[in-house]
Short mmCIF file of C-alpha atoms in Angstrom, two decimals:
data_model
loop_
_atom_site.label_atom_id
_atom_site.label_comp_id
_atom_site.label_asym_id
_atom_site.label_seq_id
_atom_site.Cartn_x
_atom_site.Cartn_y
_atom_site.Cartn_z
CA MET V 19 180.60 -188.13 76.75
CA ARG V 20 183.29 -186.39 78.80
CA LEU V 21 186.06 -184.90 76.64
CA LEU V 22 189.35 -183.24 77.55
CA VAL V 23 190.94 -181.05 74.89
CA LEU V 24 194.59 -180.13 75.36
CA GLY V 25 194.61 -176.67 73.83
CA GLY V 26 191.09 -175.78 72.76
CA THR V 27 191.09 -172.02 72.31
CA TRP V 28 192.19 -171.45 68.68
CA PHE V 29 191.88 -172.89 65.17
CA LEU V 30 191.64 -176.71 65.29
CA GLY V 31 191.31 -176.89 69.07
CA GLU V 32 188.54 -174.29 69.04
CA ALA V 33 186.73 -176.13 66.21
CA ILE V 34 186.92 -179.39 68.18
CA VAL V 35 185.50 -177.74 71.31
CA GLU V 36 182.68 -176.12 69.33
CA GLY V 37 181.83 -179.43 67.67
CA ALA V 38 181.82 -181.31 70.97
CA LEU V 39 179.60 -178.73 72.64
CA ALA V 40 177.18 -178.91 69.71
CA LYS V 41 176.89 -182.63 70.42
CA GLY V 42 176.00 -181.93 74.02
CA TRP V 43 179.25 -183.34 75.39
CA ASN V 44 180.83 -182.28 78.65
CA VAL V 45 184.06 -180.53 77.64
CA ALA V 46 187.14 -179.55 79.61
CA THR V 47 190.13 -177.70 78.19
CA PHE V 48 193.69 -177.40 79.43
CA ASN V 49 196.03 -174.65 78.26
CA ARG V 50 198.13 -171.78 79.53
CA GLY V 51 195.41 -169.20 78.92
CA ARG V 52 197.54 -167.13 76.52
CA SER V 53 196.35 -167.78 72.97
CA GLY V 54 192.62 -167.19 73.12
CA PRO V 55 189.65 -166.87 75.46
CA ASP V 56 188.05 -169.90 77.06
CA MET V 57 184.53 -170.70 75.91
CA PRO V 58 182.04 -170.10 78.71
CA GLU V 59 180.49 -173.56 78.33
CA VAL V 60 183.71 -175.46 79.05
CA GLU V 61 185.47 -176.41 82.25
CA ALA V 62 188.71 -174.50 81.73
CA VAL V 63 191.84 -175.55 83.58
CA HIS V 64 194.94 -173.42 83.12
CA GLY V 65 198.46 -174.71 83.43
CA ASP V 66 201.64 -175.72 81.65
CA ARG V 67 201.57 -179.28 80.33
CA THR V 68 205.33 -179.61 80.77
CA VAL V 69 204.97 -179.09 84.54
CA ARG V 70 204.14 -182.21 86.56
CA GLU V 71 202.29 -180.30 89.27
CA ASP V 72 200.02 -178.63 86.71
CA LEU V 73 199.20 -181.99 85.16
CA GLN V 74 198.45 -183.41 88.61
CA LYS V 75 195.99 -180.56 89.13
CA LEU V 76 194.41 -181.32 85.77
CA ALA V 77 194.13 -185.05 86.49
CA ARG V 78 192.02 -184.36 89.57
CA ASN V 79 189.31 -182.99 87.25
CA GLY V 80 188.92 -186.34 85.46
CA PRO V 81 188.03 -188.94 84.50
CA TRP V 82 187.32 -188.43 80.81
CA ASP V 83 186.17 -190.74 78.06
CA ALA V 84 188.77 -189.31 75.71
CA VAL V 85 191.55 -186.78 75.34
CA VAL V 86 192.13 -184.89 72.09
CA ASP V 87 195.62 -183.39 72.02
CA THR V 88 195.90 -180.35 69.75
CA SER V 89 198.76 -178.65 71.58
CA SER V 90 201.84 -180.86 71.13
CA SER V 91 203.24 -179.33 67.93
CA GLU V 92 206.08 -177.53 69.72
CA LEU V 93 206.69 -180.11 72.45
CA ALA V 94 209.47 -182.65 72.79
CA PRO V 95 208.42 -186.32 72.93
CA ARG V 96 209.37 -186.51 76.60
CA ASP V 97 206.83 -183.75 77.33
CA VAL V 98 204.12 -185.67 75.47
CA ARG V 99 205.15 -188.73 77.45
CA LEU V 100 204.78 -186.86 80.73
CA ALA V 101 201.20 -185.87 79.88
CA THR V 102 200.22 -189.38 78.82
CA ALA V 103 201.72 -190.85 81.99
CA MET V 104 199.85 -188.39 84.21
CA LEU V 105 196.51 -188.88 82.43
CA ARG V 106 196.63 -192.58 81.53
CA ASN V 107 194.45 -193.61 84.46
CA ARG V 108 192.12 -190.65 84.01
CA ALA V 109 191.16 -191.17 80.34
CA ARG V 110 190.13 -194.17 78.29
CA ARG V 111 191.25 -192.94 74.88
CA TRP V 112 193.75 -190.50 73.32
CA VAL V 113 193.36 -188.82 69.91
CA HIS V 114 196.65 -187.22 68.94
CA ILE V 115 196.93 -184.53 66.27
CA SER V 116 200.11 -185.41 64.42
CA THR V 117 201.37 -184.68 60.88
CA VAL V 118 202.39 -186.31 57.59
CA SER V 119 205.90 -185.12 58.44
CA VAL V 120 206.30 -188.21 60.65
CA TYR V 121 206.82 -190.36 57.53
CA GLU V 122 210.32 -191.14 56.32
CA GLY V 123 209.26 -190.62 52.71
CA TRP V 124 207.44 -187.31 53.00
CA PRO V 125 207.41 -185.25 50.82
CA HIS V 126 209.30 -187.30 48.25
CA GLU V 127 207.09 -190.39 48.02
CA PRO V 128 203.37 -191.20 47.90
CA LEU V 129 202.15 -192.14 51.38
CA THR V 130 199.82 -194.62 53.01
CA GLU V 131 199.52 -195.46 56.68
CA GLU V 132 201.82 -198.42 56.01
CA SER V 133 204.68 -196.11 55.03
CA PRO V 134 207.58 -196.22 57.52
CA LEU V 135 207.83 -193.55 60.19
CA LEU V 136 210.87 -191.59 61.26
CA ALA V 137 212.66 -193.15 64.22
CA CYS V 138 212.53 -191.18 67.45
CA PRO V 139 212.35 -192.48 71.03
CA ALA V 140 209.45 -191.59 73.27
CA ASP V 141 211.75 -189.96 75.83
CA ALA V 142 213.66 -187.76 73.37
CA ASP V 143 214.27 -184.14 74.27
CA GLU V 144 213.88 -181.12 72.01
CA ALA V 145 217.38 -181.59 70.53
CA PHE V 146 216.61 -184.92 68.87
CA GLY V 147 216.46 -185.14 65.07
CA TYR V 148 217.66 -182.99 62.21
CA THR V 149 216.46 -181.26 59.07
CA GLY V 150 217.93 -182.48 55.79
CA GLU V 151 219.69 -180.24 53.31
CA ASP V 152 216.68 -180.24 50.97
CA GLY V 153 214.26 -179.57 53.81
CA SER V 154 213.39 -183.19 54.50
CA PRO V 155 213.20 -185.00 56.75
CA THR V 156 212.54 -182.33 59.33
CA LYS V 157 213.45 -182.09 62.97
CA TYR V 158 209.77 -181.31 63.50
CA GLY V 159 208.88 -184.66 61.89
CA PHE V 160 211.25 -186.56 64.17
CA GLN V 161 209.82 -184.83 67.22
CA LYS V 162 206.25 -185.58 66.21
CA ALA V 163 207.10 -189.22 65.51
CA GLY V 164 208.54 -189.49 69.02
CA GLY V 165 205.38 -187.92 70.40
CA GLU V 166 203.32 -190.57 68.62
CA ARG V 167 205.47 -193.28 70.17
CA ALA V 168 204.92 -191.82 73.64
CA VAL V 169 201.15 -191.91 73.16
CA ALA V 170 201.24 -195.44 71.74
CA GLU V 171 203.26 -196.72 74.70
CA ALA V 172 200.73 -195.33 77.16
CA PHE V 173 197.41 -195.92 75.40
CA GLY V 174 198.04 -198.89 73.10
CA ASP V 175 194.89 -199.82 71.17
CA GLU V 176 193.12 -196.71 72.47
CA ALA V 177 195.61 -194.41 70.73
CA VAL V 178 194.63 -192.66 67.49
CA PHE V 179 196.93 -190.52 65.35
CA LEU V 180 195.55 -188.02 62.87
CA ARG V 181 198.18 -187.03 60.29
CA PRO V 182 197.06 -184.01 58.25
CA GLY V 183 199.23 -182.24 55.72
CA VAL V 184 197.77 -178.74 55.41
CA ILE V 185 194.72 -177.52 57.33
CA LEU V 186 192.90 -174.44 56.05
CA GLY V 187 189.72 -172.64 57.01
CA PRO V 188 188.33 -169.90 59.24
CA GLY V 189 190.74 -169.04 62.03
CA GLU V 190 193.86 -170.16 60.13
CA TYR V 191 196.90 -168.75 61.90
CA VAL V 192 199.67 -169.76 59.45
CA GLY V 193 198.30 -167.48 56.74
CA ARG V 194 198.50 -169.68 53.64
CA LEU V 195 194.94 -169.25 52.38
CA PRO V 196 194.54 -165.68 53.70
CA TRP V 197 197.62 -164.69 51.69
CA TRP V 198 196.24 -166.17 48.46
CA LEU V 199 192.90 -164.47 49.09
CA LYS V 200 194.48 -161.08 49.67
CA ARG V 201 196.68 -161.56 46.61
CA ALA V 202 193.67 -162.44 44.49
CA GLN V 203 191.82 -159.39 45.74
CA ARG V 204 194.74 -157.18 44.67
CA GLY V 205 194.48 -158.58 41.14
CA GLY V 206 196.79 -157.98 38.19
CA ARG V 207 199.24 -160.62 37.01
CA ILE V 208 199.62 -163.22 39.73
CA LEU V 209 202.77 -165.31 39.94
CA ALA V 210 201.54 -168.91 39.94
CA PRO V 211 203.47 -172.20 40.03
CA ALA V 212 203.06 -174.44 36.99
CA PRO V 213 201.62 -176.87 36.18
CA ALA V 214 198.18 -175.34 36.57
CA GLU V 215 196.61 -178.80 36.74
CA GLN V 216 198.66 -179.84 39.80
CA ARG V 217 196.20 -181.07 42.43
CA ILE V 218 196.58 -180.13 46.08
CA GLN V 219 194.93 -181.78 49.11
CA PRO V 220 194.34 -179.27 51.94
CA VAL V 221 191.55 -180.10 54.39
CA ASP V 222 189.07 -177.85 56.15
CA VAL V 223 189.66 -177.34 59.87
CA ARG V 224 186.01 -178.13 60.59
CA ASP V 225 186.25 -181.46 58.80
CA VAL V 226 189.39 -182.41 60.73
CA ALA V 227 187.59 -181.46 63.95
CA ALA V 228 184.56 -183.58 63.08
CA PHE V 229 186.79 -186.57 62.32
CA ALA V 230 188.72 -186.10 65.57
CA LEU V 231 185.47 -186.18 67.53
CA ARG V 232 184.33 -189.26 65.62
CA GLN V 233 187.53 -191.00 66.64
CA ALA V 234 187.27 -189.78 70.24
CA SER V 235 183.91 -191.52 70.61
CA GLY V 236 184.79 -194.53 68.46
CA THR V 237 186.75 -197.73 68.77
CA GLY V 238 189.35 -197.51 66.00
CA SER V 239 193.06 -197.12 66.59
CA GLY V 240 196.31 -196.37 64.82
CA GLY V 241 197.18 -193.77 62.22
CA PHE V 242 194.95 -191.95 59.75
CA ASN V 243 196.20 -189.74 56.92
CA VAL V 244 193.91 -186.72 56.89
CA ALA V 245 193.97 -185.25 53.38
CA HIS V 246 191.29 -184.19 50.92
CA PRO V 247 190.51 -187.26 48.81
CA ASP V 248 189.52 -185.23 45.73
CA GLY V 249 191.67 -182.17 46.15
CA ILE V 250 191.61 -179.26 43.74
CA SER V 251 193.86 -178.15 40.91
CA PHE V 252 196.03 -175.12 41.55
CA ALA V 253 194.23 -173.39 38.67
CA ASP V 254 190.82 -173.99 40.22
CA PHE V 255 192.17 -172.96 43.62
CA ILE V 256 193.36 -169.56 42.34
CA ASP V 257 190.20 -169.12 40.27
CA ALA V 258 188.12 -169.74 43.39
CA CYS V 259 190.16 -167.13 45.28
CA LEU V 260 189.59 -164.63 42.49
CA LEU V 261 185.87 -165.38 42.33
CA THR V 262 185.46 -165.16 46.09
CA THR V 263 187.29 -161.85 46.46
CA LYS V 264 186.02 -160.40 43.17
CA GLY V 265 189.62 -159.82 42.23
CA ARG V 266 190.51 -158.97 38.64
CA GLY V 267 193.63 -161.00 38.16
CA THR V 268 195.27 -163.41 35.77
CA PRO V 269 197.62 -166.19 36.88
CA ALA V 270 201.02 -166.17 35.17
CA TRP V 271 201.86 -169.89 35.23
CA THR V 272 205.60 -170.16 35.70
CA ASP V 273 207.90 -173.15 35.36
CA PRO V 274 209.12 -174.27 38.81
CA ALA V 275 212.73 -174.17 37.55
CA VAL V 276 212.29 -170.46 36.84
CA LEU V 277 210.81 -169.86 40.28
CA VAL V 278 213.73 -171.67 41.90
CA GLN V 279 216.19 -169.69 39.75
CA HIS V 280 214.71 -166.48 41.15
CA GLY V 281 214.99 -167.76 44.71
CA VAL V 282 211.25 -168.15 45.31
CA LYS V 283 210.92 -170.25 48.45
CA GLN V 284 208.79 -173.32 48.13
CA TRP V 285 205.98 -173.84 50.63
CA THR V 286 206.19 -170.32 52.02
CA GLU V 287 206.66 -167.52 49.46
CA LEU V 288 204.10 -169.21 47.21
CA PRO V 289 202.06 -171.02 49.84
CA LEU V 290 201.04 -174.62 49.06
CA TRP V 291 203.61 -174.91 46.24
CA ARG V 292 206.26 -177.58 46.53
CA THR V 293 207.91 -179.57 43.75
CA HIS V 294 208.48 -182.84 45.63
CA ALA V 295 206.55 -185.72 44.07
CA GLY V 296 204.85 -186.96 47.23
CA VAL V 297 203.76 -183.74 48.88
CA TRP V 298 200.23 -184.00 47.48
CA ALA V 299 200.16 -187.79 47.03
CA VAL V 300 198.75 -188.73 50.42
CA ASP V 301 196.32 -191.65 50.47
CA ALA V 302 193.47 -190.86 52.88
CA GLN V 303 191.29 -193.88 52.09
CA ARG V 304 191.60 -195.35 55.60
CA ALA V 305 190.27 -192.11 57.07
CA ILE V 306 187.49 -191.93 54.47
CA ASP V 307 186.46 -195.49 55.35
CA ALA V 308 186.44 -194.45 59.02
CA GLY V 309 184.15 -191.49 58.41
CA LEU V 310 186.26 -188.52 57.26
CA ARG V 311 184.11 -186.24 55.11
CA CYS V 312 185.69 -183.29 53.29
CA ARG V 313 183.67 -180.38 51.97
CA PRO V 314 184.56 -178.91 48.57
CA ILE V 315 187.64 -176.72 48.83
CA PRO V 316 185.90 -173.69 47.23
CA GLU V 317 183.56 -173.74 50.24
CA THR V 318 186.58 -173.51 52.56
CA ILE V 319 187.91 -170.62 50.45
CA ARG V 320 184.58 -168.77 50.62
CA ASP V 321 184.10 -169.25 54.36
CA THR V 322 187.68 -168.21 55.12
CA TRP V 323 187.21 -165.01 53.14
CA GLU V 324 183.94 -164.24 54.94
CA TRP V 325 185.72 -164.74 58.26
CA TRP V 326 188.71 -162.61 57.24
CA ALA V 327 186.67 -159.86 55.58
CA GLY V 328 184.51 -159.72 58.70
CA HIS V 329 187.62 -158.66 60.66
CA GLY V 330 188.40 -162.16 61.77
CA ARG V 331 191.93 -162.40 63.03
CA PRO V 332 193.86 -165.50 64.11
CA VAL V 333 196.03 -165.68 67.17
CA ASP V 334 199.39 -164.01 66.67
CA HIS V 335 201.91 -166.59 65.49
CA PRO V 336 205.44 -166.17 64.08
CA ARG V 337 204.81 -168.60 61.19
CA ARG V 338 202.43 -166.11 59.58
CA ALA V 339 205.34 -163.79 58.74
CA GLU V 340 206.96 -166.57 56.67
CA HIS V 341 204.17 -166.86 54.12
CA GLY V 342 203.70 -164.88 50.95
CA ILE V 343 206.10 -163.41 48.44
CA ALA V 344 206.84 -159.70 48.77
CA ALA V 345 205.13 -157.58 46.11
CA ASP V 346 208.41 -156.15 44.77
CA LYS V 347 209.99 -159.59 44.45
CA GLU V 348 206.93 -160.93 42.68
CA ALA V 349 207.01 -157.97 40.30
CA ARG V 350 210.67 -158.65 39.47
CA VAL V 351 209.97 -162.30 38.67
CA LEU V 352 206.94 -161.42 36.55
CA ALA V 353 208.93 -158.81 34.64
CA SER V 354 211.53 -161.42 33.74
CA LEU V 355 209.06 -163.83 32.15
#
């Protein structure tokens, strides 16, 4: 099996490369060489995927049985389209890492793969789309939907779209789980979003990688929602963080209306918390039927802490600064309860 990974040096891309190498596959990566070191076992090609000449250089290294694209999150659809056009005759199959944000109804409504997608043309530039007043839909979602369309136009029945919500695990660069772990370690009263029994559906990066490789070597097509089928309650999530870090803390379960009143930002200041009804109502049965296997979330929590406590550090990314409530703001909210 000859695999090309667009990206391949950090978090999900790195996990995909490691998994492919463990299978004995021949792996090539294509990236700018800025975010992380290339693995010595891969054929590393450096270049900018928005530059035609760099893609032409890459294409000469083919053919490949499949491409897994992990690096399109900040690209306009027209840039995704350029890559698919340049590689269409050099690869049989394309596995595209997308997002649940491509759905019109996210995060307000429960989702299946039959839910309608946001409308965005395959040749759209980075200006296409908008973000709604309540934070949905998002310009990011429009852009990713256009990227999906570009892949579908080029690869047809050999196009696969993986649509995760939140990916956690060792190497996480956004900082959602690392923030909760560090907060649990600090202990004391911990501001926590009620209801405690609310279930969340994050998936482990290694499980997403394994499913991506399964699809790269398979015959399926179309979209797959990639979410934990069992999930975990917020109470059990925080308890697992406390147990893992040996933190002596007690969650102070707080009504969402009170959090909003105090200006606590959903999704970022208390990572993984959002009040919209559909945010954690993502049906992943199609992916489960196709082979997605999700480890228990406490295992992800434990392994992430071992990575972080062992001086593991993700690539530097601006999104990490957005996550986690400041200690003084948390203290003010707790004092008001």
